[in-house]
Coordinates of C-alpha atoms (C1' of nucleotides) in Angstrom, one line a residue:
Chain Y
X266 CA -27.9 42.9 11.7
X267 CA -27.9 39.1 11.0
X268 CA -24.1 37.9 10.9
X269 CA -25.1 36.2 7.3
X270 CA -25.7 38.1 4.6
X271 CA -27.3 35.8 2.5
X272 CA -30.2 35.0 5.1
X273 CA -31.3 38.3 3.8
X274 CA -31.8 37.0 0.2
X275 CA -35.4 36.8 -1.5
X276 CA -36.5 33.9 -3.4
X277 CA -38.9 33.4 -5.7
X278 CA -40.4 30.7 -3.9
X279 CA -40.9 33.5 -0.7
X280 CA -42.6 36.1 -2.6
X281 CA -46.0 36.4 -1.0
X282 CA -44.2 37.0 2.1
X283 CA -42.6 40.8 0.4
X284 CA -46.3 41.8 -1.0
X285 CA -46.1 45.3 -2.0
X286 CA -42.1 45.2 -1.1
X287 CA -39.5 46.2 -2.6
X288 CA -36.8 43.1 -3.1
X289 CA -34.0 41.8 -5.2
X290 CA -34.0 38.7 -6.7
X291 CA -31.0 37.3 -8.1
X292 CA -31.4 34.7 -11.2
X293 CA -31.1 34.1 -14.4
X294 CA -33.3 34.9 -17.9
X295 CA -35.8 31.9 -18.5
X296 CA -37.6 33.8 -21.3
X297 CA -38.1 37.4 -22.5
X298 CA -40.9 39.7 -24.6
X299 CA -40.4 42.6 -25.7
X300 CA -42.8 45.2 -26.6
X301 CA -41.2 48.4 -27.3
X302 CA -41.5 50.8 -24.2
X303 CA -42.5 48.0 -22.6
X304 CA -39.9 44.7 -21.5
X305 CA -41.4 41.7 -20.0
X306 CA -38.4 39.7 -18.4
X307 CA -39.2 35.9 -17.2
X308 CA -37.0 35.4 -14.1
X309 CA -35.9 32.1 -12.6
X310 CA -33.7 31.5 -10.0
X311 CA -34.0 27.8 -8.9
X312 CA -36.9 28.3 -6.5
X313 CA -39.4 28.8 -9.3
X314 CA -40.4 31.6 -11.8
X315 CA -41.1 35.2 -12.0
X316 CA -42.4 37.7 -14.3
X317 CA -40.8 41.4 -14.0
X318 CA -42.1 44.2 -15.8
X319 CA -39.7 46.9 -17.1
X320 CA -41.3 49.7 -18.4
X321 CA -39.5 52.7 -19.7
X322 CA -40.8 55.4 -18.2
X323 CA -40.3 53.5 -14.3
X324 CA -36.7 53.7 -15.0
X325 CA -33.7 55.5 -16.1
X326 CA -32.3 55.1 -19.8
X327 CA -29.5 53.4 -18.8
X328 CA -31.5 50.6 -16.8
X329 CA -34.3 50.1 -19.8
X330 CA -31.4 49.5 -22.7
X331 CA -29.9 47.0 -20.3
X332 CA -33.0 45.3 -20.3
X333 CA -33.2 45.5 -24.0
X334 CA -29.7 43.9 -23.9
X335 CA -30.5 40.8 -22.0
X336 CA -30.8 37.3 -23.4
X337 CA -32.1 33.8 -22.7
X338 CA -30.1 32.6 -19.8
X339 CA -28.4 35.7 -18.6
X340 CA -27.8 36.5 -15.1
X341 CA -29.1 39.4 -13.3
X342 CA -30.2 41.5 -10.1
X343 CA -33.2 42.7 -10.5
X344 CA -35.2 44.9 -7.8
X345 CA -38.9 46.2 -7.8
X346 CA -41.8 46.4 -5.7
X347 CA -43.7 42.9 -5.6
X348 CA -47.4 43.5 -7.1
X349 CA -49.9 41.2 -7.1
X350 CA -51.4 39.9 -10.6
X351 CA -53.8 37.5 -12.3
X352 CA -51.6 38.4 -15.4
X353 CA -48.5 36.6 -14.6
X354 CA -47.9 32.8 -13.6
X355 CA -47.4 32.2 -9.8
X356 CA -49.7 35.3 -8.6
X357 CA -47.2 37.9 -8.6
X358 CA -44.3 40.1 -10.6
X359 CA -42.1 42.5 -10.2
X360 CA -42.1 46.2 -11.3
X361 CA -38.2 46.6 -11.9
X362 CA -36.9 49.8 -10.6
X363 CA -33.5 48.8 -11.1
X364 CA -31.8 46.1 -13.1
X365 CA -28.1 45.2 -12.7
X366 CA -26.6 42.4 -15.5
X367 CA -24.5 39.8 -14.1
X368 CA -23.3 38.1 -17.2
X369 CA -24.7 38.5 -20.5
X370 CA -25.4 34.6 -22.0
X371 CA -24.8 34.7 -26.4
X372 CA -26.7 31.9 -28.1
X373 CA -28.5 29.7 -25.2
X374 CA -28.8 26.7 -27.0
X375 CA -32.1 24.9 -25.2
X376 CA -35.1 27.5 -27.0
X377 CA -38.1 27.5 -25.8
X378 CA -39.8 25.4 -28.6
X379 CA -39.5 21.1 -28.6
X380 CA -35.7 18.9 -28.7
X381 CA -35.1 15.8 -29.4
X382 CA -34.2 13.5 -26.5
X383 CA -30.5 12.9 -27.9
X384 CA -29.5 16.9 -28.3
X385 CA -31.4 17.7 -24.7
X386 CA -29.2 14.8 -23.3
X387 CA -26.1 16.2 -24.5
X388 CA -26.7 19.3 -23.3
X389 CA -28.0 17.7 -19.7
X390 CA -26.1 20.1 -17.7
X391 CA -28.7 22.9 -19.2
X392 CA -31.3 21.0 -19.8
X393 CA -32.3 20.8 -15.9
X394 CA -32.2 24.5 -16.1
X395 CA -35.8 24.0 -17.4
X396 CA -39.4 24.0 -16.0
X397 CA -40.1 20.6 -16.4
X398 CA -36.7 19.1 -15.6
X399 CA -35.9 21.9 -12.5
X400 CA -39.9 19.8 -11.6
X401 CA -38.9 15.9 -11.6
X402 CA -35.3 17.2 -9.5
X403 CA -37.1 18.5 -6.9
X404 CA -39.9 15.8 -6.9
X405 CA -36.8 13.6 -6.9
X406 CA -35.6 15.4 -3.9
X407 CA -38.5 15.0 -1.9
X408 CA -38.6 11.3 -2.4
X409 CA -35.3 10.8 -1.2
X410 CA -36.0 13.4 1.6
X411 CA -39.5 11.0 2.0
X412 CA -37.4 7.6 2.6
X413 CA -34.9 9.3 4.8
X414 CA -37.6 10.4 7.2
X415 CA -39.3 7.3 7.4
X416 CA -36.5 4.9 8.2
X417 CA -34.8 7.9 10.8
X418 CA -38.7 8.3 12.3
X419 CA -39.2 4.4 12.5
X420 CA -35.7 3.4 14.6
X421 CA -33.4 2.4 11.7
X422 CA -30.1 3.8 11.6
X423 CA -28.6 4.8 8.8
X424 CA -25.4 2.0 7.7
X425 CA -23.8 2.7 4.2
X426 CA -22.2 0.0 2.5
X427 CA -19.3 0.2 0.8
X428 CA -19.0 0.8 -3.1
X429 CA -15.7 -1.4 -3.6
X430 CA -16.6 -4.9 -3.5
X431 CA -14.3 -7.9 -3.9
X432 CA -17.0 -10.1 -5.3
X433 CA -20.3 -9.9 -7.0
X434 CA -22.8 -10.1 -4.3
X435 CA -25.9 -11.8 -6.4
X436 CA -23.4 -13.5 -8.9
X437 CA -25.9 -13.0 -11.2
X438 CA -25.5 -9.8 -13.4
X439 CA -22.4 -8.6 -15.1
X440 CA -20.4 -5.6 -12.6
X441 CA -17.3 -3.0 -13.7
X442 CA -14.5 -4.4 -12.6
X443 CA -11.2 -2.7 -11.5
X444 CA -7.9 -3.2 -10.1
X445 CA -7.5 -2.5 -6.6
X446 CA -4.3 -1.6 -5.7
X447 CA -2.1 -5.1 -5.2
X448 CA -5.2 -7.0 -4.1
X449 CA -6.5 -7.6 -7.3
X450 CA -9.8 -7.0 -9.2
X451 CA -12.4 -5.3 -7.0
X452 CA -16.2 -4.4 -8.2
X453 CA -18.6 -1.3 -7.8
X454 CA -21.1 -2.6 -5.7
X455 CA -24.7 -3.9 -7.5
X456 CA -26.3 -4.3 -3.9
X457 CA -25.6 -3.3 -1.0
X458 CA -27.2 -5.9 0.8
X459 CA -25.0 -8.6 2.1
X460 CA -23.1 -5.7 4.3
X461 CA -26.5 -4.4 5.6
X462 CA -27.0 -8.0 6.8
X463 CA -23.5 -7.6 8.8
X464 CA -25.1 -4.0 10.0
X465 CA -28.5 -4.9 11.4
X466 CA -27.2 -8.0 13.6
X467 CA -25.2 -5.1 15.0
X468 CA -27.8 -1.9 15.0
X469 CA -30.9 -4.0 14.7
X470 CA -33.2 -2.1 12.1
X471 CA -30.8 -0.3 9.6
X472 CA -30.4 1.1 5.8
X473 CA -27.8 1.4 3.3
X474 CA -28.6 4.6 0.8
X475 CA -26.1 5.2 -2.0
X476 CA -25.1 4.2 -5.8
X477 CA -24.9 0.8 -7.3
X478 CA -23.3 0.1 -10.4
X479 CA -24.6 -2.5 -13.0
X480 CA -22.8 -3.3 -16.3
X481 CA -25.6 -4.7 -18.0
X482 CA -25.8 -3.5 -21.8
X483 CA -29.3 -2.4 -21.0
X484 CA -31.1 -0.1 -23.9
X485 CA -34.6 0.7 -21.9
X486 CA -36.2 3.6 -20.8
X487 CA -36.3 1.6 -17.2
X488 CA -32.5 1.0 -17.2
X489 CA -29.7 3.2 -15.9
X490 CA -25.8 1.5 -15.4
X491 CA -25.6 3.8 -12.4
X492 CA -29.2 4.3 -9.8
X493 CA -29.9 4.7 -6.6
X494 CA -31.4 2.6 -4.2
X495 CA -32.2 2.3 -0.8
X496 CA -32.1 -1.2 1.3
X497 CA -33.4 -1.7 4.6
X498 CA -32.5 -4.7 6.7
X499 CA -34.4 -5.7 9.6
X500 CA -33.6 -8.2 12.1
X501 CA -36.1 -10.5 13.4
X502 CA -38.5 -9.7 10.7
X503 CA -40.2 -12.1 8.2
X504 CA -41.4 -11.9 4.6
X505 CA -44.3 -10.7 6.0
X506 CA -42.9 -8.1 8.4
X507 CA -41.0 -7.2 5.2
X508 CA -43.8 -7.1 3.0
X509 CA -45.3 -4.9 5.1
X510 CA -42.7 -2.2 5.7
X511 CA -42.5 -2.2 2.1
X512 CA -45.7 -1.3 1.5
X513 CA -45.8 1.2 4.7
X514 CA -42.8 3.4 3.1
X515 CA -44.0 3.6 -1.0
X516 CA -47.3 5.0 0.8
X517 CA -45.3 7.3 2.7
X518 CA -43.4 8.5 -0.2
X519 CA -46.4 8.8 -2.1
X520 CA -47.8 11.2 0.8
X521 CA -45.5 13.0 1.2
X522 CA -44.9 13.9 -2.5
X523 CA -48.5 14.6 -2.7
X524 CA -48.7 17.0 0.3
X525 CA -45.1 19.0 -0.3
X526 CA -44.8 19.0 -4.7
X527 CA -48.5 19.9 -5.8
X528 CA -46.4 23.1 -7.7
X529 CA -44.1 20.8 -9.7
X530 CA -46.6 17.7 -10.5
X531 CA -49.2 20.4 -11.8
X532 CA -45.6 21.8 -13.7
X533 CA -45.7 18.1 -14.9
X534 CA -49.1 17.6 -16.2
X535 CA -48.9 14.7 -13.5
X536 CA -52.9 13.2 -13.2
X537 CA -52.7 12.3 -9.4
X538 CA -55.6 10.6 -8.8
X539 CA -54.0 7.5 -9.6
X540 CA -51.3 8.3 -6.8
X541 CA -54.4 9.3 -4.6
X542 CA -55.2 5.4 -4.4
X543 CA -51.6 4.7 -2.7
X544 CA -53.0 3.5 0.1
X545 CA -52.5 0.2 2.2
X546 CA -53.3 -2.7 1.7
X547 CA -51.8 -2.9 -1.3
X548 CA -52.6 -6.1 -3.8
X549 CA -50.7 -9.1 -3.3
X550 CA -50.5 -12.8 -4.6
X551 CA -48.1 -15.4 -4.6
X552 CA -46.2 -16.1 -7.6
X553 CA -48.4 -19.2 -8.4
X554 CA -51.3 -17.8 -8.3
X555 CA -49.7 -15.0 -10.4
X556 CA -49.2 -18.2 -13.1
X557 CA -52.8 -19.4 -12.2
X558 CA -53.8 -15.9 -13.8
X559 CA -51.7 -15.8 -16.8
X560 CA -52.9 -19.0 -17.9
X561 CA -56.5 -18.2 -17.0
X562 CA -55.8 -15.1 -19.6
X563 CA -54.0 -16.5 -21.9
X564 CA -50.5 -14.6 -20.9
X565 CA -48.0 -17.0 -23.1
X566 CA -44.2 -17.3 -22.9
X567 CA -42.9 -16.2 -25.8
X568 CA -39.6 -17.8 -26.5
X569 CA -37.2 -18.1 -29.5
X570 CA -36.9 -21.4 -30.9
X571 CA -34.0 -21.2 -34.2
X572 CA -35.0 -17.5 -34.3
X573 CA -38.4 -17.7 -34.5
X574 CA -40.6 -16.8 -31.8
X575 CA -42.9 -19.5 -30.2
X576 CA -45.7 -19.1 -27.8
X577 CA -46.5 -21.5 -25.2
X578 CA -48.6 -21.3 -22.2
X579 CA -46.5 -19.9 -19.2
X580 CA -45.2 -22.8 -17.2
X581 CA -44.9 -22.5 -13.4
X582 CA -41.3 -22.3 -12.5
X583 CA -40.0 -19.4 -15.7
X584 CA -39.5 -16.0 -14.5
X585 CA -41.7 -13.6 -15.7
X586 CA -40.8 -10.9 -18.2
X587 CA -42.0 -7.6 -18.5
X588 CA -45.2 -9.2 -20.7
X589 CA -46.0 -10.6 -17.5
X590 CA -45.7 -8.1 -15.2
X591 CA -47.6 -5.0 -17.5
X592 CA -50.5 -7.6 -18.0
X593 CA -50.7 -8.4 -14.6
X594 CA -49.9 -5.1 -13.3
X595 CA -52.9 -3.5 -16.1
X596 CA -55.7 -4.9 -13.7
X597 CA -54.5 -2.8 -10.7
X598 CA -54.5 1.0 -9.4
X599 CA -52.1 0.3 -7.0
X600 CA -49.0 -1.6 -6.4
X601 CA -48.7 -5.1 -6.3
X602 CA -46.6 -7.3 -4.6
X603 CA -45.9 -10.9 -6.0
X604 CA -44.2 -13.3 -3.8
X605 CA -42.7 -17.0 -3.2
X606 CA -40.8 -16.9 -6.6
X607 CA -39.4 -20.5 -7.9
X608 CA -35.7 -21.4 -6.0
X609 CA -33.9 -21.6 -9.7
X610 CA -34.9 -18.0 -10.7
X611 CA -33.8 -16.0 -7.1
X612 CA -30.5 -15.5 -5.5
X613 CA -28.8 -17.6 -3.3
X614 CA -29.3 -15.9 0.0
X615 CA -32.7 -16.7 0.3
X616 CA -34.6 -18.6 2.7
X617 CA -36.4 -21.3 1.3
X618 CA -40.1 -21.8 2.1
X619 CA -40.7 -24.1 4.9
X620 CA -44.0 -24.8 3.3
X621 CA -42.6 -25.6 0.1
X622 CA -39.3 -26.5 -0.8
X623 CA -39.5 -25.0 -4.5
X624 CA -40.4 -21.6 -3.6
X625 CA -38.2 -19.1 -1.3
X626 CA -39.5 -16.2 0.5
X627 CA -38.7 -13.4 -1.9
X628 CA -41.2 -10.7 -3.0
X629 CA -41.1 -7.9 -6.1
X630 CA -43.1 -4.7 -5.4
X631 CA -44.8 -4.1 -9.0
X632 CA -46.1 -0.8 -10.1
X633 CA -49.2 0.9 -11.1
X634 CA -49.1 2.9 -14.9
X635 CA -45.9 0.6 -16.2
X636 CA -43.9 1.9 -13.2
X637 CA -42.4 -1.8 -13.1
X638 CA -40.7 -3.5 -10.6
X639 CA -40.0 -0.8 -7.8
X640 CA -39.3 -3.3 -4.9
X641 CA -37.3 -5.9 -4.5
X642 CA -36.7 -8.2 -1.5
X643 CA -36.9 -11.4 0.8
X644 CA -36.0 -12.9 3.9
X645 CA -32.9 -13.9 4.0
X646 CA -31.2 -17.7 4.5
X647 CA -30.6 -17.6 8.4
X648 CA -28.7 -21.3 8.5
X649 CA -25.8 -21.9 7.7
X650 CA -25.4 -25.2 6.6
X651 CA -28.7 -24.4 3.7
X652 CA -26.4 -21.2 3.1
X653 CA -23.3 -22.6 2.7
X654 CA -25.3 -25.4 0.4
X655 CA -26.3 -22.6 -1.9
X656 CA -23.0 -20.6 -2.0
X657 CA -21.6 -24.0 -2.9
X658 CA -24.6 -25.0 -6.0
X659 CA -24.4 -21.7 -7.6
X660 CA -20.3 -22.1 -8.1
X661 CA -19.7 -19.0 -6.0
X662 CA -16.2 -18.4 -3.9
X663 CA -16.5 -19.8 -0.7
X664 CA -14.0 -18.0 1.2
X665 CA -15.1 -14.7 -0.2
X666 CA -18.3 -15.5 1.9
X667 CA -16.8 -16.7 4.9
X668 CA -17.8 -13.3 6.8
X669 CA -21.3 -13.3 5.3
X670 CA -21.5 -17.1 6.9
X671 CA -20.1 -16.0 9.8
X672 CA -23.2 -14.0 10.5
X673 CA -24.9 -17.0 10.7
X674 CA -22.7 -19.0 13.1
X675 CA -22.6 -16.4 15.8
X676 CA -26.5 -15.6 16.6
X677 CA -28.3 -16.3 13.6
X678 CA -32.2 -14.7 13.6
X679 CA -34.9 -14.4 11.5
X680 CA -33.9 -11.2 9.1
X681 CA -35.3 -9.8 5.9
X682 CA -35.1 -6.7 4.0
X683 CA -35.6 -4.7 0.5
X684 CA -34.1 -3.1 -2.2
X685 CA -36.3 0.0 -3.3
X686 CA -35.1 1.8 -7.0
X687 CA -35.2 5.6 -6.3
X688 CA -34.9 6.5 -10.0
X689 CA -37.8 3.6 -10.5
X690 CA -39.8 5.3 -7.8
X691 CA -39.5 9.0 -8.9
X692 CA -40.4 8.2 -12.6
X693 CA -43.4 6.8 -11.6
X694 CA -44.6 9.5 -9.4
X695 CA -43.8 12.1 -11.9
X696 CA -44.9 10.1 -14.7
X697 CA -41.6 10.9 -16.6
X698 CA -41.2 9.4 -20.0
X699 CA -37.7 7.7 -19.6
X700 CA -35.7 7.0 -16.2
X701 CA -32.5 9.0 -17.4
X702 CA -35.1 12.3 -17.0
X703 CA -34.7 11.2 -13.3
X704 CA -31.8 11.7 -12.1
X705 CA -29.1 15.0 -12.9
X706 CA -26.4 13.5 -15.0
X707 CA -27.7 9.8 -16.5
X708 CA -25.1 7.1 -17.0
X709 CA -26.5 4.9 -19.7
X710 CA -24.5 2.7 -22.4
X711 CA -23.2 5.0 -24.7
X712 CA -23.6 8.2 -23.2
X713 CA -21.3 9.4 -19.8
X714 CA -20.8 13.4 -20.7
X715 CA -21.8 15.5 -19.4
Chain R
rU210 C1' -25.4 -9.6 -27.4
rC211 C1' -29.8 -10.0 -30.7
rC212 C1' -34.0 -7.5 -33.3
rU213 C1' -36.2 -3.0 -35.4
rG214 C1' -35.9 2.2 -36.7
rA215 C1' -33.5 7.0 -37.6
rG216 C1' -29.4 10.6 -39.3
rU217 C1' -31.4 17.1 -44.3
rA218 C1' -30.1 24.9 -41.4
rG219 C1' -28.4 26.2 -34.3
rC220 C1' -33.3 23.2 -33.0
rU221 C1' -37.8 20.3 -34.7
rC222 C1' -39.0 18.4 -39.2
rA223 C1' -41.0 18.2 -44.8
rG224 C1' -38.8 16.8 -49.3
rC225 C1' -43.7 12.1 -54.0
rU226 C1' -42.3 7.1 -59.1
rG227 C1' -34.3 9.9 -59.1
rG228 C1' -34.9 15.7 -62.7
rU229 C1' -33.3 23.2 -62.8
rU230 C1' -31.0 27.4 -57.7
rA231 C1' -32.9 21.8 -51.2
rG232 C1' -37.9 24.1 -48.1
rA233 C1' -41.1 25.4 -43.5
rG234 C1' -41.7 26.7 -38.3
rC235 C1' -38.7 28.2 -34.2
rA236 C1' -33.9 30.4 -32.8
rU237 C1' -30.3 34.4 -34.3
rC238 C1' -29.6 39.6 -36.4
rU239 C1' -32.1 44.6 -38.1
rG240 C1' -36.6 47.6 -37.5
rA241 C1' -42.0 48.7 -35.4
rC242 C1' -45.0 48.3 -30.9
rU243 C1' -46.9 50.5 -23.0
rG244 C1' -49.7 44.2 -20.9
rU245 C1' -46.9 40.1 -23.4
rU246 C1' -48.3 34.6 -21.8
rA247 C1' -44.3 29.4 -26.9
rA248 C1' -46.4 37.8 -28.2
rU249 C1' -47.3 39.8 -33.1
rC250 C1' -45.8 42.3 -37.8
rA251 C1' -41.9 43.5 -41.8
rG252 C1' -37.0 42.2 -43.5
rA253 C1' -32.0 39.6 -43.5
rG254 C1' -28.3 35.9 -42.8
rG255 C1' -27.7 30.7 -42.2
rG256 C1' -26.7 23.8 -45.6
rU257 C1' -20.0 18.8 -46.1
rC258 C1' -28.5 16.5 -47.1
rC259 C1' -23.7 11.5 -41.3
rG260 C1' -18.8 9.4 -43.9
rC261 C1' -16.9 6.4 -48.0
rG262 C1' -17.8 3.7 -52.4
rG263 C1' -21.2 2.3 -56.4
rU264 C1' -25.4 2.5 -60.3
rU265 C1' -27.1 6.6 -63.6
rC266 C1' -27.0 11.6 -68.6
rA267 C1' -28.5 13.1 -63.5
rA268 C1' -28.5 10.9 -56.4
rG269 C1' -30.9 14.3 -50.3
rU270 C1' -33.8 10.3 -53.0
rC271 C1' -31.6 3.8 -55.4
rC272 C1' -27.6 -0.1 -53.9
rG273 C1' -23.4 -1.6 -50.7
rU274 C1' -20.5 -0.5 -46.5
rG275 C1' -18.9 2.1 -42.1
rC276 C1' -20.1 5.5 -38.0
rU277 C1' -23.5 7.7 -34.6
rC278 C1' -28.1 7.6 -32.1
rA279 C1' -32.9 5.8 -30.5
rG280 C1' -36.3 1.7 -28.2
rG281 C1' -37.5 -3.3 -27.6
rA282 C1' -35.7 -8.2 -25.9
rG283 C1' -32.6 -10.5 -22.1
rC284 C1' -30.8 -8.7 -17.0
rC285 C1' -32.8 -6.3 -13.2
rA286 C1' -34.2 -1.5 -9.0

RNA sequence: UCCUGAGUAGCUCAGCUGGUUAGAGCAUCUGACUGUUAAUCAGAGGGUCCGCGGUUCAAGUCCGUGCUCAGGAGCCA
């Protein structure tokens, strides 16, 4: 007798393994029909979905009005001898000899017929109860489980950055601020990169997984105010090096999803022959030329000149939008990165080109089917006097930096690494409409309940 | 922050140039049915038409204003 009861428990996900068993399964009510004598009860229990058959004459009285009892979303035992069938979805059901209810649920709100985005958000902590949500989690699952295997299986170790932050690390977008206890305002982190840095001139190859915060007043189905991402730092890479491990993992996740969630992206309606063609090389081209094309295809800028909006042709040196980036990305069936960006639009911790002054060695993953921008990353300014120049140019507090700079005094290398969206990732692979679908409990603007 | 759009039953929505008692489907409740797949059939209950003010003989409908929400721009993953 195993010492843990609950080893003994059957899932749905298990069944073919109990053909012609009898077992108990132990979840909730997804749907129900009756049909007098007859009670067909839809059975989820988090590892996927079940149909059990009561019939009356199987069981006692007592069991069969219980059945005729139950509602949407109660809880319940239910026990029967596993038959195969080409009537019910997932191959097999249950002919219920017994039935025990748990807890009897009165008015489920979340019916089986269409919502509205605004009433399913509001009621998000039932909402993922549902086929399509219960799908993306635990696509989302197996991405993260994806990146997690591919860093651990390629010598990184894992380095988490802290959340509290005294500064903001790009300078560049707006951060929630908060007081920290008598050492005044501190930040949730927007990156965690500037500590992985610190962390792979110590462990060599390492990643930071965990929240980041940004206070932007973003209203976009690609936006949340609180994601995940995951940032690998290499030392003694380059921007190629980088560019490369870039594109190595988003195949690998792509893979992997493909091989372990055919179940819940058939669930999804998701057409994967698109993900299919995730294989390296991927497309790339360096910002000018990306500029080159836009012009060649008449991409304008559109800008707002006295609130009117004015088209020009897209001058080397603006960053692109996300005009530029869907028309670009339109031509491809695969991701695309786009490199050496202009100095003026990237953060300060870049390294410049040595080739060219005006460009530094960042790259943007794009993605296929208006995923957007997935990746980004660069190699990072490895001298300190170019670094301290920057810090200085872009107004930022210099003794706030004195440790980042100190990683440059004492054994400065080559280093680059990457900021990959998780969120991004998994909304592209499932082909979800909006990124809060993507994660359990959104944090959006105007909306942090539940 | 700017631009655009929406708010009518528990949910999704219809409601015309203002006109009697505001509708439908689903959900809920009652009843029928031994193979249903968003089951079907018969019946019942269910409304602060987002709030406030105005125009009018008459406002869900027109005007003003406030609130809430949505998605697009910018920012980015």
């Amino acid at each position: 007798m195993s010492l843990s009861r609950y080893k003994g428990y059957t899932t749905i996900e298990q069944l073919k393994e109990s053909e012609g068993k009898e077992v108990t399964l132990r979840g909730w009510v997804y749907n129900l029909r009756g049909k007098g004598k007859l009670q067909f009860i839809i059975l989820r229990d988090g590892t996927g979905i079940c149909q059990c058959v009561l019939f009356q004459s199987n069981v006692s009285e007592e069991i069969f009005q219980n059945g005729k009892l139950l509602t949407q979303e109660s809880s319940v035992m239910i026990t029967g001898k596993v038959v195969p069938t080409d009537k019910a979805p997932g191959g097999f059901e249950i002919d219920v000899t017994n039935l025990e209810i748990v807890t009897l649920a009165k008015d489920y709100p979340i019916t089986p017929k269409e919502h509205g985005d605004a009433f399913l958000l509001e009621h998000r902590h039932l909402w993922l109860r549902s086929s399509r949500q219960h799908a993306i989690m635990r696509v989302r699952s197996a991405v993260v489980k994806a990146i997690r295997d591919f860093f651990d299986g390629n010598g990184f170790k894992l380095m988490d950055s802290p959340i509290l932050t005294p500064n903001a690390c790009e300078g560049t977008s707006t951060l929630f601020e908060t007081q920290y206890f008598d050492l005044g305002k501190a930040y949730l982190s927007q990156s965690g990169q500037l500590y992985a840095e610190a962390s792979a001139m110590a462990l060599g190859r390492v990643y930071t997984f965990g929240p980041t915060f940004r206070a932007e007043r973003s209203k976009t189905r690609k936006h949340l105010t609180e994601f995940w991402m995951v940032e690998p730092e290499m030392a003694f890479f380059d921007l190629n090096d980088d560019m490369d491990l870039a594109e190595d993992l988003v195949e690998y996740i792509v893979k992997f999803v493909l091989k372990t969630c055919q179940q819940e992206l058939k669930t999804l309606e998701r057409d994967t022959t698109m993900l299919e063609k995730v294989v390296r090389p991927f497309h790339r081209m360096s910002y000018s030329e990306a500029v080159e094309w836009l012009q060649k295809n008449k991409i304008p800028l559109i800008t707002k000149v006295d609130g009117k909006e004015v088209e020009t042709e897209f001058p080397w040196g603006e960053d692109f939008g996300s005009t530029q980036e869907e028309a670009i990305m339109e031509q491809f069936d695969k991701p695309c990165i786009i490199h050496r960006y202009p100095t003026e639009v990237k953060a300060f911790y870049m390294k410049r080109d040595p080739d060219n002054e005006k460009v530094v060695l960042a790259m943007d993953m794009l993605g296929p089917e208006k995923a957007g921008e997935l990746i980004g990353g660069s190699q990072r300014e490895d001298n300190y006097d170019l670094l301290l120049e920057r810090i200085k140019h872009e107004n930022l507090p210099e003794e706030e930096f004195q440790w980042y700079l100190d990683l440059r005094k004492y054994g400065s290398v080559t280093h680059s690494g990457f900021g990959l969206g998780v969120e991004r990732t998994v909304k592209w692979i499932t082909g979800a409409q909006h990124i809060r679908e993507v994660i359990p409990f959104p944090r959006m603007i105007y909306r942090i309940v539940p």
